[in-house]
CSV table of C-alpha atoms in Angstrom, one decimal:
chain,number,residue,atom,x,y,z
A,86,UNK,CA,-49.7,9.6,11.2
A,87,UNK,CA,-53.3,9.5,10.5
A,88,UNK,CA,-53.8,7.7,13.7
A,89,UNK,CA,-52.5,10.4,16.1
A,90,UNK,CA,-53.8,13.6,17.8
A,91,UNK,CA,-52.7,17.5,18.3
A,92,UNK,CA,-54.3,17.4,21.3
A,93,UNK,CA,-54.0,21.1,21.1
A,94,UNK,CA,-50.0,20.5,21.4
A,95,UNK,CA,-47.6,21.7,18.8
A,96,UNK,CA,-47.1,18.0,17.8
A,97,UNK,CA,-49.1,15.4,17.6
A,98,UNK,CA,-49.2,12.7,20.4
A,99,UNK,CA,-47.3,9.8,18.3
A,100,UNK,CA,-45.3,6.5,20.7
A,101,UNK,CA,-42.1,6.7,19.1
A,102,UNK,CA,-41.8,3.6,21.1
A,103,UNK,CA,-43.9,1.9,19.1
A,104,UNK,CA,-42.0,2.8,15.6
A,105,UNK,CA,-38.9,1.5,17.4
A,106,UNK,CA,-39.9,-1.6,18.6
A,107,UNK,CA,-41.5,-2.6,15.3
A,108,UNK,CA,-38.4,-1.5,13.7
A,109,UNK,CA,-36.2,-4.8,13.0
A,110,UNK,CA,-32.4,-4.0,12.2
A,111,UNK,CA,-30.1,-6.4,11.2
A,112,UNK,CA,-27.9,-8.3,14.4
A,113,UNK,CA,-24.3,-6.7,14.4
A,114,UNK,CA,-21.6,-8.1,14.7
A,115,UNK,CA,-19.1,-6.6,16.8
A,116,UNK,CA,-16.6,-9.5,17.2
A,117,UNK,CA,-16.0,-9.8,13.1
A,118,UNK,CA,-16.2,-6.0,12.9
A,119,UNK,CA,-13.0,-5.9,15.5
A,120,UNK,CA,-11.4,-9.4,13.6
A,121,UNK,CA,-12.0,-6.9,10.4
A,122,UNK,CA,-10.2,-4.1,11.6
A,123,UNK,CA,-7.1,-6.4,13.2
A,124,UNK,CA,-6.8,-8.2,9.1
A,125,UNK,CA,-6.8,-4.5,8.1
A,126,UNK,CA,-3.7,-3.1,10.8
A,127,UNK,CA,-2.3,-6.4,9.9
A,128,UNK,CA,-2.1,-5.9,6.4
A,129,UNK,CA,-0.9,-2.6,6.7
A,130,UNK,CA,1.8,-3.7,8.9
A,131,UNK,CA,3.1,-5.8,6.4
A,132,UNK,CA,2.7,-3.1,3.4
A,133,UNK,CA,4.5,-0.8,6.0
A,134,UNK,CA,7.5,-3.6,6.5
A,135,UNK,CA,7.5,-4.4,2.7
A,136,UNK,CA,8.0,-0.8,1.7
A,137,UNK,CA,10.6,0.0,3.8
A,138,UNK,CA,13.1,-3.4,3.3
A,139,UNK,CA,12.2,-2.5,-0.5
A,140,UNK,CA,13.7,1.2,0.1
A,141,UNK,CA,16.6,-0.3,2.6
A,142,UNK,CA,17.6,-2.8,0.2
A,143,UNK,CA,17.3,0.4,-2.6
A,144,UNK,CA,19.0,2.9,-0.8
A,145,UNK,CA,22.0,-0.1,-0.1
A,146,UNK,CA,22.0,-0.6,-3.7
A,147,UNK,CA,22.9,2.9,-4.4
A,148,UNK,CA,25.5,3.6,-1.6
A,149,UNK,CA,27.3,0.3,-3.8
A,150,UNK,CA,26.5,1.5,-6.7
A,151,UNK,CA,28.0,5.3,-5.7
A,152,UNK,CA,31.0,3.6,-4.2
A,153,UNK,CA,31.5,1.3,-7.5
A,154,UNK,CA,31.7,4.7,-9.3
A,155,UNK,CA,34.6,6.7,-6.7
A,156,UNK,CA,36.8,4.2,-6.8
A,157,UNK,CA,36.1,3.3,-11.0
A,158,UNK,CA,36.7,7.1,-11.3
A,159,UNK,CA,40.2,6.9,-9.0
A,160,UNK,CA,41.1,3.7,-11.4
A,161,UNK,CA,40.4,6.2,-14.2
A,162,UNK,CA,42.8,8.8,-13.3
A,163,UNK,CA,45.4,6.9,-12.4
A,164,UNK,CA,45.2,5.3,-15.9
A,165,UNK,CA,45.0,8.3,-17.8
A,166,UNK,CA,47.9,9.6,-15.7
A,167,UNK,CA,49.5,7.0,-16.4
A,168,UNK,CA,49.3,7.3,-20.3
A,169,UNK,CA,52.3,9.0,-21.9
A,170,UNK,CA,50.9,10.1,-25.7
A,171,UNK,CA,47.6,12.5,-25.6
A,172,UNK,CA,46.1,10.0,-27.8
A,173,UNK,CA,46.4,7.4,-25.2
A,174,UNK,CA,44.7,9.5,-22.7
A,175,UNK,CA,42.2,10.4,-25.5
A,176,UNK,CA,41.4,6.5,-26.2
A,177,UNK,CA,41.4,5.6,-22.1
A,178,UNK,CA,39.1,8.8,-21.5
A,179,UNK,CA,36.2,7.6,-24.7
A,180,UNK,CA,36.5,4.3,-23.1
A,181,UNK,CA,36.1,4.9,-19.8
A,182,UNK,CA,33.0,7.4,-20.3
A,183,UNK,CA,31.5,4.2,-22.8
A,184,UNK,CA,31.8,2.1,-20.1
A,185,UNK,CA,30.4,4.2,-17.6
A,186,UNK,CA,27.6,5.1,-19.7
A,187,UNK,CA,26.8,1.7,-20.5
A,188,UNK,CA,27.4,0.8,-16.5
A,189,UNK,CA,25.0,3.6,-15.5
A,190,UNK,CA,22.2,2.6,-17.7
A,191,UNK,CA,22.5,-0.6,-16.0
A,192,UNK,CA,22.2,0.8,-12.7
A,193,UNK,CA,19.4,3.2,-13.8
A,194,UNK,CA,17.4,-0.4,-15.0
A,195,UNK,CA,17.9,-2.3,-12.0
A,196,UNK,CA,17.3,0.3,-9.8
A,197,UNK,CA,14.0,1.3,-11.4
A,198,UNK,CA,13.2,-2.3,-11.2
A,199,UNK,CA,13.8,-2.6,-7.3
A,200,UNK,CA,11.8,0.5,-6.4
A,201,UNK,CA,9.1,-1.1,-8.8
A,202,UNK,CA,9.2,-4.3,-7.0
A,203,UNK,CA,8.8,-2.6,-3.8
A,204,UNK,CA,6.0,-0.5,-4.8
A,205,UNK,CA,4.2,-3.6,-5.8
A,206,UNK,CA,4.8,-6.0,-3.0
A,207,UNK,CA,3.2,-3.4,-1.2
A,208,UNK,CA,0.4,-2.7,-3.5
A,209,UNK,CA,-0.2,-6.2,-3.5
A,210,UNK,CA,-0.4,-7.0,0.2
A,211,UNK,CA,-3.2,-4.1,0.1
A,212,UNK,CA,-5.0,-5.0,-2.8
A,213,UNK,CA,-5.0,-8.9,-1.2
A,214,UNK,CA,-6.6,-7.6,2.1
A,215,UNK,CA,-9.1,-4.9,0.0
A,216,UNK,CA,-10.4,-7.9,-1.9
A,217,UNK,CA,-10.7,-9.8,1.3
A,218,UNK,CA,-12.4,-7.3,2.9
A,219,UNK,CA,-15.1,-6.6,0.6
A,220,UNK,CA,-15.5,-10.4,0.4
A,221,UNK,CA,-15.9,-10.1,4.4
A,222,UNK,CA,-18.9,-7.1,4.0
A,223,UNK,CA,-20.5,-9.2,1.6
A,224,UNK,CA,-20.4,-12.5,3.8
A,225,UNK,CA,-21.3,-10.2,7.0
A,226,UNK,CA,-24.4,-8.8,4.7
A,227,UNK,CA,-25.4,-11.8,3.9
A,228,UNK,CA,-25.5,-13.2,7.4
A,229,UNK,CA,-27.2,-10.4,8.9
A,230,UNK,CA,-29.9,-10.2,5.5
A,231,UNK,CA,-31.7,-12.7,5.9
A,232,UNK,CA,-32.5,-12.4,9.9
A,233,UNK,CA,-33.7,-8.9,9.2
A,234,UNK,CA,-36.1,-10.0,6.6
A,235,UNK,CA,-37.2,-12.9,8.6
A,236,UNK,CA,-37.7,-10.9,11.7
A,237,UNK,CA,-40.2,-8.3,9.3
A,238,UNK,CA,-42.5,-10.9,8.5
């Protein structure tokens, strides 16, 4: 700024076209910016699709699983019904609530384990196109590097 002159102005006289034209920046590509962004709704696409045929196929599960359990409950009461001695009924009503604690432990596992492989299909998919993003950037930096530097010299 050495070189330029109040001229009795409030600022100094100074070609900002000058700065700009000496100023080299980096070519940009527009094209891989828009390919970028199609990967990226892409991916998401398919996270959105994975997450909800996980949560279909969960929620389908558990009307099964909640219709398994009406008509074991109906069996129930018709057997203990049809029991003549209270100890009968006693032994058929431990039994049945063994078995349907056993049966609903069951169900608690594997449902826990199809939300979980839901939640990770889709964690995956975004993960995948995170990783292939940042190896995008660093492909699109190192492209656009080394023209900058070349055009400073």
């Amino acid at each position: 700024m050495a070189a330029s002159k109040m001229n009795g102005a409030m600022f100094p006289d100074f070609d900002f076209t000058k700065v700009w034209a000496e100023m080299k920046m980096p070519e940009f590509n527009v094209d891989a910016l828009i390919a970028a962004q199609q990967k990226n709704i892409e991916a998401m696409n398919m996270a959105n699709k994975a997450a909800v045929d996980g949560w279909q196929a969960f929620a389908k599960k558990q009307a099964e699983l909640w219709q398994t359990a009406v008509e074991d409950a109906g069996m129930f009461a018709q057997d203990v019904s049809s029991a003549k001695e209270p100890s009968d009924k006693v032994a058929k009503q431990a039994a049945f609530a063994k078995t349907a604690f056993e049966t609903g432990l069951a169900n608690a596992r594997e449902s826990q384990e199809m939300a979980s492989k839901a939640a990770n299909k889709t964690v995956e998919i975004v993960s995948k196109r995170f990783a292939e993003g940042l190896d995008e950037m660093v492909t699109f930096v190192e492209k656009a590097a080394p023209k900058a530097t070349v055009a400073a010299k």
